[in-house]
Amino acid sequence: MSSQSFPPPLSREECFRELFPREPAFRFRQVEAALFQPKWKGWADATTLSKALRDRLSASMPWTAVTPVALLKSAKGDTFKALLKTADGLKFETVLMSNARDQWTVCVSSQIGCAMGCRFCATGAMGLKRSLLADEIMDQLRYWRTFLEEHGDLPSRLSNVVFMGMGEPLNNVENVKRAIAAWTKHTDLGPVHITVSTVGVLVQLEALLADKTWPPVRIAISLHSADQAVREQIVPSTVPDFLTKLADWSHRYADALGNRRHYLTFEYTLISGVNDSLQHAKELARYVSKTAVKKVNVIPLNAVTGKGFSRSDEKSVEAFKAVLLKQGIDVTERRTMGDDIAAACGQLATEKV
Ligand code: SAH
Ligand code: SF4
């Protein structure tokens, strides 16, 4: 496992300030707005900026912070995975999935690799290379918007974004917030259509409660077990007394952020023989009732080579869900998509492309 971390390149804003130290502050905001004009393909198209500015930008700042290296399409044609490269030559992945409304959901990465090392996750096995810049997060959405613009045969509407690609978004929270702010400002994507999925970094969750700049996005907490000892085995970043502290946090979140409590969900990856028995389901139902969370999203494990875990069979998944439903808990099951191109949850790792 590599856990070497690399310094990131300069952000677009830092680069702009170096190039144009005398420009007023609003100029960079115009520059950022230009990036989201759906038909514009480069600085030369950005007619909201002066000709002199366009020329200098064309000569010195790339139009996108990421360049595509490869594109894969699932056999069903409902999932696409792109391998993107940063300015410093690191590669990471982003996924486009069709959703129930015949629209698209983009699954974005927040880091290259991840330091949290969850035992069943391919990204975790890579270690952390580095956190992505806000621009590199932002541009994953721009990449897929351009892709859809160029593929008129596909449904055109991109309706949701989920932070369920590579990395732990709450370990890169400032850049995640910057990217979300740009999307909600410059596109028609609303914050309720954005989900930040987290392994449950308690210090960061705590900080959100007091953070006036945290957007009203949905938060999904990757729980995976309602038993402290089992969770410690599969999610090694689990801190002592995690479950009690998380339940307490969830109530304070509901109190502090009012109506947003409906947007807190648990994710639970079902792993055969590890956390998928009826006993585990009952334990989960009991735990959920002690929290302010009303909904559980179960995810049948996507196989990751060499991990020694396997997915629960369909009967166990149904029985597990039935226990939760009986206790009045809203349960959904995530459809597995794109597993033939290793684009499903937990399968993202750049060595595989
Ligand atoms: N780091 C964040 C977001 C990225 S992982 C988090 O852990 O929530 C996105 C989701 O994929 C998480 O719920 C994670 O638990 C799940 N996941 C990871 N590996 C998986 C696998 N092999 N099969 C199914 N889901 C997996
Ligand atoms: Fe990181 Fe999430 Fe994978 Fe855990 S499941 S290693 S937190 S990306």
Coordinates of C-alpha atoms and ligand atoms in Angstrom, one line a residue:
M1 CA 0.0 0.0 0.0
S2 CA 1.3 3.5 -0.9
S3 CA 0.4 6.3 1.4
Q4 CA 2.8 8.8 -0.1
S5 CA 1.1 12.2 -0.5
F6 CA 2.0 14.6 -3.3
P7 CA 1.7 18.4 -3.2
P8 CA -1.0 19.6 -5.6
P9 CA -0.4 22.0 -8.6
L10 CA -1.5 25.7 -8.3
S11 CA -5.3 26.2 -8.4
R12 CA -6.9 28.2 -11.2
E13 CA -7.5 31.1 -8.9
E14 CA -3.9 31.2 -7.7
C15 CA -2.7 31.0 -11.3
F16 CA -5.0 33.8 -12.3
R17 CA -3.8 36.0 -9.5
E18 CA -0.2 35.4 -10.5
L19 CA -0.9 36.2 -14.1
F20 CA -3.2 39.2 -13.5
P21 CA -2.3 40.7 -10.1
R22 CA -4.0 44.0 -10.9
E23 CA -7.4 42.6 -12.1
P24 CA -10.3 43.3 -9.6
A25 CA -11.6 40.4 -7.6
F26 CA -14.8 40.0 -9.6
R27 CA -12.8 39.2 -12.7
F28 CA -11.9 35.8 -11.6
R29 CA -15.6 35.1 -10.9
Q30 CA -16.3 36.1 -14.5
V31 CA -13.6 33.7 -15.6
E32 CA -15.1 30.9 -13.6
A33 CA -18.6 31.6 -14.9
A34 CA -17.2 31.3 -18.5
L35 CA -16.0 27.8 -17.7
F36 CA -19.6 26.7 -17.3
Q37 CA -21.0 28.0 -20.5
P38 CA -22.1 24.7 -22.1
K39 CA -21.2 25.6 -25.7
W40 CA -17.8 27.2 -25.0
K41 CA -14.9 25.0 -25.7
G42 CA -12.0 27.3 -24.8
W43 CA -10.9 30.8 -23.7
A44 CA -11.3 32.0 -27.3
D45 CA -15.1 31.5 -27.0
A46 CA -15.4 33.4 -23.7
T47 CA -16.7 36.6 -25.2
T48 CA -17.7 37.9 -21.7
L49 CA -14.0 38.6 -21.2
S50 CA -11.9 41.1 -23.1
K51 CA -9.9 40.0 -26.1
A52 CA -6.6 40.8 -24.3
L53 CA -7.7 38.6 -21.4
R54 CA -8.8 35.8 -23.6
D55 CA -5.5 35.8 -25.5
R56 CA -3.4 35.7 -22.3
L57 CA -5.6 33.0 -20.8
S58 CA -5.3 30.9 -24.0
A59 CA -1.6 31.2 -23.8
S60 CA -1.2 30.5 -20.1
M61 CA -4.1 28.7 -18.4
P62 CA -5.6 25.4 -19.5
W63 CA -9.4 25.5 -20.1
T64 CA -9.8 22.4 -17.9
A65 CA -7.8 21.2 -14.9
V66 CA -8.2 17.5 -16.0
T67 CA -7.7 15.8 -19.3
P68 CA -9.4 12.6 -20.4
V69 CA -7.1 9.5 -20.8
A70 CA -9.6 6.8 -21.4
L71 CA -13.4 6.3 -21.5
L72 CA -15.2 3.0 -20.9
K73 CA -18.9 2.2 -21.5
S74 CA -20.8 -0.6 -19.8
A75 CA -22.3 -3.4 -21.9
K76 CA -25.8 -2.1 -21.0
G77 CA -24.8 1.4 -22.0
D78 CA -26.1 2.9 -18.8
T79 CA -22.7 3.6 -17.2
F80 CA -19.6 5.4 -18.4
K81 CA -16.3 5.7 -16.6
A82 CA -13.6 8.2 -17.5
L83 CA -10.0 8.1 -16.4
L84 CA -8.8 11.7 -16.0
K85 CA -5.3 13.1 -15.6
T86 CA -4.3 16.1 -13.5
A87 CA -1.8 18.7 -14.5
D88 CA 0.9 16.9 -12.4
G89 CA 0.2 13.6 -14.2
L90 CA -1.9 11.7 -11.6
K91 CA -4.8 9.7 -12.8
F92 CA -8.3 9.3 -11.2
E93 CA -11.7 8.2 -12.2
T94 CA -15.2 9.7 -12.5
V95 CA -18.4 7.9 -13.4
L96 CA -21.7 8.8 -15.2
M97 CA -24.7 6.6 -14.4
S98 CA -28.2 6.7 -15.8
N99 CA -30.8 7.1 -13.0
A100 CA -34.4 6.1 -12.5
R101 CA -35.7 9.3 -14.2
D102 CA -33.8 8.6 -17.4
Q103 CA -31.4 11.3 -16.4
W104 CA -27.8 11.1 -15.3
T105 CA -26.0 11.0 -12.0
V106 CA -22.3 11.9 -11.9
C107 CA -20.2 10.1 -9.3
V108 CA -17.3 12.3 -8.5
S109 CA -13.9 11.7 -6.8
S110 CA -12.7 14.0 -4.0
Q111 CA -9.2 12.5 -3.6
I112 CA -6.8 10.3 -5.6
G113 CA -6.8 7.2 -3.5
C114 CA -7.9 7.3 0.2
A115 CA -6.2 7.2 3.5
M116 CA -9.1 5.5 5.3
G117 CA -8.3 1.9 4.2
C118 CA -11.7 0.3 4.4
R119 CA -11.0 -3.4 3.9
F120 CA -13.5 -4.0 1.1
C121 CA -12.8 -0.9 -1.0
A122 CA -10.4 -0.9 -4.0
T123 CA -9.7 2.9 -3.5
G124 CA -8.7 2.3 0.1
A125 CA -6.1 -0.2 -1.0
M126 CA -4.3 2.5 -3.0
G127 CA -3.5 4.7 0.0
L128 CA -3.8 8.4 -0.4
K129 CA -1.9 10.0 -3.3
R130 CA -3.3 13.5 -2.8
S131 CA -6.5 15.4 -2.4
L132 CA -8.1 16.9 -5.5
L133 CA -8.2 20.7 -6.0
A134 CA -11.6 22.3 -6.1
D135 CA -11.0 22.8 -9.9
E136 CA -10.3 19.1 -10.4
I137 CA -13.6 18.2 -8.6
M138 CA -15.5 20.9 -10.4
D139 CA -14.2 19.8 -13.8
Q140 CA -15.5 16.3 -13.4
L141 CA -19.0 17.7 -13.8
R142 CA -17.8 19.9 -16.7
Y143 CA -16.3 16.9 -18.4
W144 CA -19.6 15.0 -18.3
R145 CA -21.6 18.0 -19.4
T146 CA -19.4 18.4 -22.5
F147 CA -19.6 14.6 -23.1
L148 CA -23.4 14.7 -23.1
E149 CA -23.4 17.8 -25.2
E150 CA -21.3 15.9 -27.8
H151 CA -23.5 12.7 -27.6
G152 CA -26.9 13.9 -28.8
D153 CA -28.2 10.3 -28.9
L154 CA -28.0 10.0 -25.0
P155 CA -30.5 11.6 -22.6
S156 CA -29.1 15.1 -22.0
R157 CA -30.1 16.0 -18.5
L158 CA -27.6 15.7 -15.7
S159 CA -29.7 15.8 -12.5
N160 CA -27.6 14.6 -9.6
V161 CA -24.1 14.5 -8.3
V162 CA -22.8 12.0 -5.6
F163 CA -19.5 12.1 -3.9
M164 CA -19.1 8.3 -4.1
G165 CA -16.1 8.1 -6.3
M166 CA -12.5 7.9 -5.0
G167 CA -11.6 9.4 -1.7
E168 CA -13.2 10.7 1.5
P169 CA -14.8 14.1 0.8
L170 CA -14.7 15.2 4.5
N171 CA -10.9 14.8 4.4
N172 CA -10.9 17.5 1.7
V173 CA -13.8 19.6 2.8
E174 CA -12.7 23.1 1.7
N175 CA -12.2 21.9 -1.9
V176 CA -15.5 20.0 -1.9
K177 CA -17.3 23.1 -0.7
R178 CA -15.7 25.2 -3.4
A179 CA -16.7 22.8 -6.1
I180 CA -20.3 22.5 -4.8
A181 CA -20.5 26.4 -4.7
A182 CA -19.4 26.7 -8.3
W183 CA -21.8 24.0 -9.5
T184 CA -24.8 25.5 -7.7
K185 CA -23.9 29.0 -8.9
H186 CA -23.2 28.3 -12.5
T187 CA -25.5 25.3 -13.4
D188 CA -29.1 24.4 -12.6
L189 CA -28.0 21.8 -10.1
G190 CA -29.5 22.4 -6.6
P191 CA -27.8 21.4 -3.4
V192 CA -30.5 18.8 -2.6
H193 CA -29.5 17.0 -5.7
I194 CA -25.9 16.6 -4.4
T195 CA -25.0 13.9 -1.9
V196 CA -21.8 13.9 0.1
S197 CA -21.0 10.3 1.2
T198 CA -18.7 10.0 4.1
V199 CA -17.1 7.1 6.1
G200 CA -18.1 9.3 9.2
V201 CA -15.1 11.5 10.1
L202 CA -16.5 12.7 13.4
V203 CA -14.3 15.8 13.8
Q204 CA -15.4 17.0 10.4
L205 CA -19.1 16.1 11.0
E206 CA -18.9 18.1 14.2
A207 CA -17.3 21.1 12.3
L208 CA -20.2 21.1 9.8
L209 CA -22.7 21.9 12.5
A210 CA -21.0 25.3 13.1
D211 CA -20.0 25.9 9.5
K212 CA -22.2 28.6 8.0
T213 CA -20.7 28.0 4.6
W214 CA -21.7 24.3 4.5
P215 CA -24.3 23.9 1.7
P216 CA -27.7 22.2 2.3
V217 CA -26.6 19.0 0.5
R218 CA -27.6 15.5 1.4
I219 CA -25.2 13.6 3.7
A220 CA -24.9 9.8 3.4
I221 CA -23.0 8.1 6.2
S222 CA -21.3 4.8 5.4
L223 CA -22.2 2.8 8.5
H224 CA -21.7 -0.8 7.4
S225 CA -22.3 -2.2 10.9
A226 CA -24.2 -1.3 14.0
D227 CA -21.6 -3.3 16.1
Q228 CA -18.5 -1.4 17.1
A229 CA -16.2 -4.4 17.0
V230 CA -17.4 -5.5 13.5
R231 CA -17.1 -2.0 12.2
E232 CA -13.6 -1.7 13.5
Q233 CA -12.7 -4.8 11.5
I234 CA -14.0 -3.6 8.2
V235 CA -13.6 0.2 8.6
P236 CA -10.3 0.6 10.4
S237 CA -10.7 4.4 10.8
T238 CA -13.5 3.7 13.3
V239 CA -12.8 5.7 16.5
P240 CA -13.6 4.3 20.0
D241 CA -17.3 4.6 20.8
F242 CA -18.1 5.7 17.2
L243 CA -21.7 4.5 17.1
T244 CA -22.7 6.3 20.3
K245 CA -21.0 9.5 19.2
L246 CA -22.5 9.3 15.7
A247 CA -26.0 8.8 17.1
D248 CA -25.5 11.8 19.3
W249 CA -24.2 13.9 16.4
S250 CA -27.2 12.9 14.2
H251 CA -29.6 14.5 16.7
R252 CA -27.6 17.6 17.0
Y253 CA -27.4 17.8 13.2
A254 CA -31.2 17.5 13.0
D255 CA -31.6 20.2 15.6
A256 CA -29.1 22.5 14.1
L257 CA -30.1 22.1 10.5
G258 CA -33.8 21.6 10.9
N259 CA -35.6 20.3 7.8
R260 CA -32.3 18.9 6.4
R261 CA -32.6 15.9 8.8
H262 CA -34.5 14.1 6.1
Y263 CA -31.5 14.2 4.0
L264 CA -29.3 12.2 6.3
T265 CA -29.1 8.5 5.3
F266 CA -27.0 5.5 6.2
E267 CA -25.2 3.4 3.6
Y268 CA -24.7 -0.3 4.5
T269 CA -22.5 -2.5 2.3
L270 CA -23.7 -6.1 2.7
I271 CA -20.8 -8.5 3.0
S272 CA -21.5 -12.2 3.2
G273 CA -20.9 -13.7 6.6
V274 CA -19.6 -10.4 8.0
N275 CA -22.5 -8.0 8.5
D276 CA -25.5 -9.5 6.7
S277 CA -27.3 -11.9 9.2
L278 CA -30.8 -11.3 10.6
Q279 CA -29.1 -10.6 13.9
H280 CA -27.1 -7.8 12.2
A281 CA -30.2 -6.5 10.7
K282 CA -32.0 -6.4 14.0
E283 CA -29.0 -4.7 15.6
L284 CA -29.0 -2.1 12.8
A285 CA -32.8 -1.5 13.2
R286 CA -32.3 -0.9 16.9
Y287 CA -29.4 1.4 16.3
V288 CA -31.2 3.5 13.6
S289 CA -34.1 4.1 16.0
K290 CA -31.6 5.7 18.4
T291 CA -30.5 8.2 15.7
A292 CA -32.1 11.0 13.7
V293 CA -31.7 8.9 10.5
K294 CA -34.8 7.4 8.9
K295 CA -33.4 5.8 5.8
V296 CA -30.9 3.0 5.0
N297 CA -29.5 2.4 1.6
V298 CA -28.1 -1.2 1.3
I299 CA -25.4 -1.8 -1.2
P300 CA -24.6 -5.4 -2.2
L301 CA -20.8 -5.7 -2.1
N302 CA -19.0 -5.2 -5.4
A303 CA -16.3 -7.7 -5.7
V304 CA -12.8 -6.3 -5.4
T305 CA -10.1 -8.8 -6.3
G306 CA -7.8 -10.0 -3.6
K307 CA -10.0 -8.7 -0.7
G308 CA -11.4 -12.0 0.4
F309 CA -14.9 -10.7 0.9
S310 CA -18.0 -11.7 -1.1
R311 CA -21.4 -10.3 -1.7
S312 CA -24.4 -11.5 0.2
D313 CA -26.8 -13.7 -1.9
E314 CA -30.1 -12.3 -3.0
K315 CA -32.1 -14.1 -0.4
S316 CA -30.0 -12.7 2.5
V317 CA -30.3 -9.2 1.0
E318 CA -34.1 -9.5 0.9
A319 CA -34.3 -11.0 4.4
F320 CA -32.0 -8.2 5.7
K321 CA -34.2 -5.5 4.1
A322 CA -37.4 -7.1 5.4
V323 CA -36.2 -6.8 9.0
L324 CA -35.6 -3.1 8.6
L325 CA -38.9 -2.5 6.8
K326 CA -40.8 -4.3 9.6
Q327 CA -39.3 -1.8 12.0
G328 CA -40.6 1.1 9.9
I329 CA -37.2 2.0 8.4
D330 CA -37.2 3.3 4.9
V331 CA -34.9 1.0 2.9
T332 CA -33.6 1.3 -0.6
E333 CA -31.1 -1.0 -2.4
R334 CA -28.5 0.5 -4.7
R335 CA -28.6 -1.0 -8.1
T336 CA -25.2 -2.3 -9.1
M337 CA -24.2 -0.5 -12.3
G338 CA -21.1 -0.6 -14.4
D339 CA -19.4 -3.5 -12.6
D340 CA -18.3 -4.9 -15.9
I341 CA -16.1 -1.8 -16.3
A342 CA -15.1 -1.7 -12.6
A343 CA -17.1 1.5 -12.2
A344 CA -19.3 0.3 -9.4
C345 CA -19.0 1.6 -5.8
G346 CA -15.7 0.7 -4.2
Q347 CA -14.2 -0.6 -7.5
L348 CA -12.5 2.6 -8.4
A349 CA -8.7 2.3 -8.4
T350 CA -6.5 3.7 -11.1
E351 CA -4.3 0.6 -11.5
K352 CA -7.2 -1.3 -13.0
V353 CA -7.9 0.8 -16.1
Ligands
SAH1 N1 -15.3 7.7 1.2 C1 -16.7 7.9 1.1 C2 -17.2 8.0 -0.3 C3 -16.6 7.1 -1.3 S1 -17.0 5.4 -1.2 C4 -17.4 6.8 1.9 O1 -16.8 5.9 2.3 O2 -18.6 7.0 2.0 C5 -18.7 5.4 -1.7 C6 -19.5 4.3 -1.2 O3 -19.1 3.0 -1.8 C7 -19.4 4.1 0.3 O4 -20.7 3.9 0.9 C8 -18.6 2.9 0.4 O5 -18.8 2.2 1.6 C9 -19.0 2.1 -0.8 N2 -18.1 1.0 -1.1 C10 -16.8 0.9 -1.0 N3 -16.3 -0.2 -1.5 C11 -17.4 -0.9 -1.9 C12 -17.5 -2.2 -2.5 N4 -16.5 -3.0 -2.7 N5 -18.8 -2.6 -2.8 C13 -19.9 -1.8 -2.6 N6 -19.8 -0.6 -2.0 C14 -18.6 -0.2 -1.7
SF4_2 FE1 -12.0 5.6 1.5 FE2 -14.7 5.5 1.3 FE3 -13.1 3.6 0.2 FE4 -13.4 3.8 2.9 S1 -15.0 3.3 1.4 S2 -11.4 3.5 1.8 S3 -13.5 6.0 3.1 S4 -13.2 5.7 -0.4

